[in-house]
Amino acid sequence: MSGEERGARDAEGRDVAGTPTPEPTPADRHVPVMLDRVVALLAPALQHPGAVLVDATLGLGGHSEAFLRSCPQARLIGLDRDPEALRLAGERLAPYAERVTLVHAVYDELPRVLADLGVPAIDGILFDLGVSSMQLDEADRGFAYAQDAPLDMRMDTTAPTTAADILNTYSAAELARILFQYGEEKFSRRIADRIVKARETEPFTNSARLSELVRDAIPQAARRTGGHPAKRTFQALRIEVNGELEVLRRALPAAVAALALHGRIVVMSYHSLEDRIAKQTLAAATKTDVPDDLPVIPAGHEPYLKLLTRGAERPTEEELAENPRSASVRVRAAERVREKGLVA
């Protein structure tokens, strides 16, 4: 919510009507990424009675709120692994409570959630991947390398393993593997060796010490480009703590399978590893399962999906100016066009 929307304040912090202006909540501060485009991609599948939308990564509910407002016949099932996100999103979506079901679950649990709710198929599903704005902004979660905090990084605070656990127990080879595989860090072995040596003196507990160690481990010439030198290490640890890529590999095929005819899926990725999985999963379902040299594709063997985006869509200049956190987003979308051997 902008300052203009909240109204002008007088010298005592009251608005022009004399009412104290409330402090903004995390939901007030949250700016959903590429909101208009995401709504435009999914809304056509949600304009009929009984339509079901799954927000697989509910976060603070910004995207979901827009769908509930623009698709009055749709019902929302919101999933999130973070209990605090569910609480805050529940407050935000309270005006639509009769059309909202919130579930504490990781998105690869989608088949179980739908079975428990008696939902045979869905009309739309949104994946807004990566760490949420709320998690980044809460210093004590340890996601941000730019501020000192406990090395936690759990999206679900009830999960057993933290980033500190990984740093203090993984071997140098294991650490190097996740830094290279999940962070695409060229100096992964060098950083891993220094972590193992440093923890012999004192276990890792806070992010500032790790951030400094990574900065010192990377050659000075390599620090001049690519942003903060610790960002790839923090990304890799977060992915490992939360099992993000393994979960995504299970979740996307399950989501496609759950789509009703003409149902739509939108995937918002924030780094190349996520986007690669999304691209491969959607592309695989747009190909026929018969030999290429067959002159005619038999009925029932046509592709399941039709792509709605050409490649990965990126934010506009206006979007970037309004919401700098959208800089790395890539959006892919598809529609289900075959069910039970029929094409429509």
Coordinates of N, CA and C in Angstrom, one line a residue, residues 65 92 110 128 144 165 211 229 255:
E65 N -5.4 -13.3 -3.7 CA -6.4 -12.2 -3.5 C -6.9 -11.6 -4.8
R92 N -5.4 -11.9 5.3 CA -5.6 -11.1 4.1 C -6.8 -11.6 3.3
L110 N 0.4 -32.3 -3.3 CA -0.9 -31.9 -4.0 C -1.8 -33.1 -4.2
D128 N 4.6 -20.1 -7.5 CA 5.5 -18.9 -7.4 C 6.7 -19.3 -6.5
A144 N 18.7 -14.1 4.2 CA 19.4 -13.0 3.5 C 20.8 -12.9 4.0
D165 N 22.9 -26.8 10.6 CA 23.1 -28.3 10.7 C 23.9 -28.8 9.5
S211 N 28.8 -15.4 5.5 CA 28.9 -14.4 4.4 C 30.4 -13.9 4.3
P229 N 29.0 -11.8 -3.3 CA 29.7 -13.0 -3.5 C 29.1 -14.2 -2.7
A255 N 0.9 -31.8 -10.8 CA 0.0 -30.7 -11.1 C -0.6 -30.8 -12.5

